[in-house]
Backbone as CSV, one residue per row, in Angstrom:
resi,resn,N_x,N_y,N_z,CA_x,CA_y,CA_z,C_x,C_y,C_z
1,ASN,-158.713,-36.985,86.698,-158.034,-38.251,86.871,-156.608,-38.029,87.395
2,TYR,-155.905,-37.045,86.839,-154.545,-36.749,87.267,-154.530,-36.294,88.724
3,THR,-155.495,-35.469,89.096,-155.571,-34.973,90.470,-155.778,-36.117,91.448
4,LEU,-156.655,-37.046,91.120,-156.900,-38.192,91.986,-155.666,-39.080,92.110
5,GLU,-154.927,-39.227,91.027,-153.694,-40.021,91.081,-152.664,-39.364,91.988
6,MET,-152.574,-38.037,91.946,-151.629,-37.325,92.801,-152.045,-37.399,94.273
7,ILE,-153.349,-37.324,94.536,-153.843,-37.477,95.910,-153.555,-38.884,96.407
8,ASP,-153.771,-39.867,95.545,-153.493,-41.262,95.894,-152.014,-41.462,96.209
9,LEU,-151.149,-40.888,95.401,-149.710,-41.002,95.626,-149.297,-40.286,96.913
10,ALA,-149.863,-39.116,97.162,-149.549,-38.376,98.386,-149.973,-39.164,99.620
11,ALA,-151.154,-39.766,99.572,-151.622,-40.577,100.702,-150.699,-41.770,100.920
12,LEU,-150.260,-42.391,99.846,-149.346,-43.525,99.963,-148.028,-43.100,100.600
13,VAL,-147.521,-41.947,100.210,-146.269,-41.451,100.792,-146.452,-41.188,102.284
14,VAL,-147.552,-40.541,102.658,-147.804,-40.251,104.070,-147.920,-41.545,104.876
15,PHE,-148.675,-42.507,104.376,-148.853,-43.776,105.090,-147.542,-44.547,105.192
16,THR,-146.725,-44.492,104.140,-145.442,-45.187,104.163,-144.499,-44.566,105.186
17,VAL,-144.445,-43.235,105.213,-143.596,-42.549,106.189,-144.071,-42.851,107.605
18,GLU,-145.385,-42.841,107.814,-145.933,-43.165,109.137,-145.530,-44.585,109.556
19,MET,-145.663,-45.537,108.640,-145.328,-46.918,108.942,-143.853,-47.065,109.291
20,LEU,-142.996,-46.454,108.492,-141.553,-46.561,108.734,-141.146,-45.887,110.047
21,ALA,-141.766,-44.750,110.350,-141.455,-44.059,111.604,-141.853,-44.912,112.806
22,LYS,-143.015,-45.532,112.739,-143.456,-46.399,113.832,-142.560,-47.621,113.967
23,MET,-142.152,-48.185,112.838,-141.263,-49.352,112.892,-139.918,-48.997,113.517
24,LEU,-139.404,-47.820,113.183,-138.135,-47.387,113.768,-138.277,-47.101,115.258
25,ALA,-139.385,-46.518,115.640,-139.577,-46.139,117.041,-139.904,-47.341,117.923
26,TRP,-140.742,-48.240,117.453,-141.249,-49.331,118.284,-140.572,-50.665,118.022
27,GLY,-139.853,-50.790,116.930,-139.341,-52.091,116.518,-140.369,-52.756,115.614
28,ILE,-139.952,-53.818,114.966,-140.864,-54.436,113.993,-141.711,-55.522,114.626
29,ILE,-141.097,-56.519,115.274,-141.913,-57.626,115.772,-141.387,-58.253,117.059
30,ILE,-140.159,-58.035,117.404,-139.552,-58.782,118.516,-140.152,-58.418,119.870
31,ASP,-140.221,-57.137,120.180,-140.710,-56.695,121.479,-142.232,-56.855,121.573
32,GLU,-142.740,-56.945,122.783,-144.181,-57.104,122.991,-144.971,-55.878,122.527
33,GLN,-144.356,-54.705,122.558,-145.012,-53.467,122.133,-144.611,-53.049,120.718
34,SER,-144.118,-53.970,119.916,-143.613,-53.635,118.590,-144.747,-53.409,117.589
35,TYR,-144.360,-52.921,116.434,-145.303,-52.467,115.410,-146.264,-53.560,114.945
36,LEU,-145.753,-54.701,114.604,-146.604,-55.751,114.029,-147.339,-56.594,115.072
37,ARG,-147.311,-56.191,116.326,-148.072,-56.895,117.365,-149.438,-56.269,117.580
38,ASP,-149.698,-55.154,116.908,-150.987,-54.468,117.021,-151.790,-54.732,115.748
39,GLY,-153.038,-55.103,115.899,-153.871,-55.455,114.750,-154.047,-54.329,113.748
40,TRP,-154.227,-53.097,114.240,-154.401,-51.966,113.330,-153.121,-51.713,112.542
41,ASN,-151.992,-51.902,113.179,-150.731,-51.697,112.482,-150.481,-52.784,111.441
42,VAL,-150.940,-53.996,111.706,-150.833,-55.058,110.706,-151.671,-54.693,109.483
43,LEU,-152.871,-54.163,109.717,-153.714,-53.701,108.608,-153.008,-52.595,107.831
44,ASP,-152.447,-51.620,108.551,-151.710,-50.539,107.895,-150.561,-51.091,107.064
45,PHE,-149.821,-52.030,107.627,-148.686,-52.639,106.935,-149.137,-53.307,105.637
46,LEU,-150.199,-54.092,105.713,-150.696,-54.784,104.519,-151.158,-53.807,103.450
47,VAL,-151.868,-52.767,103.866,-152.351,-51.777,102.902,-151.177,-51.068,102.229
48,VAL,-150.194,-50.663,103.008,-149.043,-49.950,102.436,-148.246,-50.861,101.507
49,VAL,-147.945,-52.074,101.945,-147.141,-52.979,101.119,-147.867,-53.328,99.823
50,LEU,-149.135,-53.643,99.913,-149.881,-53.979,98.697,-150.040,-52.768,97.788
51,SER,-150.168,-51.579,98.371,-150.248,-50.366,97.558,-148.923,-50.092,96.856
52,LEU,-147.814,-50.331,97.547,-146.507,-50.158,96.911,-146.305,-51.161,95.778
53,ILE,-146.779,-52.379,95.970,-146.704,-53.384,94.903,-147.553,-52.942,93.723
54,ASP,-148.747,-52.437,94.020,-149.637,-51.950,92.970,-148.992,-50.800,92.207
55,LEU,-148.331,-49.917,92.914,-147.641,-48.796,92.272,-146.499,-49.305,91.390
56,GLY,-145.802,-50.321,91.858,-144.700,-50.885,91.091,-145.149,-51.615,89.845
57,VAL,-146.323,-52.235,89.911,-146.846,-52.964,88.756,-147.203,-51.987,87.650
58,GLY,-147.676,-50.806,88.023,-147.995,-49.777,87.043,-149.483,-49.630,86.845
59,ALA,-149.825,-48.790,85.891,-151.228,-48.484,85.607,-151.886,-49.665,84.906
60,GLY,-153.174,-49.575,84.833,-153.931,-50.630,84.171,-154.802,-51.370,85.162
61,ASN,-155.438,-52.386,84.684,-156.328,-53.184,85.533,-155.545,-54.313,86.171
62,THR,-154.919,-54.008,87.298,-154.201,-55.043,88.031,-155.140,-55.643,89.056
63,PRO,-154.877,-56.855,89.489,-155.739,-57.471,90.498,-155.636,-56.784,91.857
64,LEU,-154.686,-55.869,92.029,-154.508,-55.205,93.319,-155.277,-53.891,93.428
65,LYS,-155.986,-53.482,92.419,-156.729,-52.216,92.469,-157.716,-52.160,93.634
66,PRO,-158.420,-53.234,93.986,-159.337,-53.160,95.126,-158.632,-52.878,96.454
67,ILE,-157.331,-53.084,96.514,-156.586,-52.821,97.738,-156.650,-51.348,98.087
68,ARG,-156.767,-50.488,97.091,-156.871,-49.054,97.359,-158.089,-48.747,98.222
69,LEU,-159.123,-49.538,98.092,-160.310,-49.328,98.918,-160.026,-49.599,100.393
70,MET,-159.045,-50.433,100.659,-158.712,-50.749,102.048,-158.108,-49.555,102.772
71,ARG,-157.597,-48.592,102.031,-157.033,-47.403,102.678,-158.069,-46.676,103.507
72,SER,-159.319,-46.778,103.093,-160.366,-46.124,103.866,-160.521,-46.753,105.248
73,LEU,-160.073,-47.993,105.413,-160.131,-48.632,106.729,-159.220,-47.952,107.743
74,LYS,-158.179,-47.298,107.256,-157.291,-46.588,108.160,-158.031,-45.482,108.911
75,SER,-159.010,-44.880,108.265,-159.759,-43.807,108.933,-160.697,-44.354,110.011
76,LEU,-161.013,-45.624,109.972,-161.868,-46.209,110.998,-161.206,-46.203,112.363
77,ARG,-159.891,-46.119,112.390,-159.179,-46.094,113.667,-159.537,-44.862,114.475
78,LEU,-159.978,-43.824,113.810,-160.316,-42.579,114.497,-161.645,-42.678,115.251
79,LEU,-162.469,-43.625,114.885,-163.793,-43.752,115.512,-163.718,-44.396,116.875
């Protein structure tokens, strides 16, 4: 259980850094090529933000636990 929590936290850190780097490089929403103008990036943004909220709420049965399953959607971009 501890190992899975650490993997989950590591994935969240990687996804958060990726999101922030893209936002800094491309801009957030103003330009036509900005971060939130791409559908996959909007999905990434929602997954990261909801995961950060889930992390902030703490352990237990929060209503945001199913959001962790959405992280697997990020791998669909590779297909």
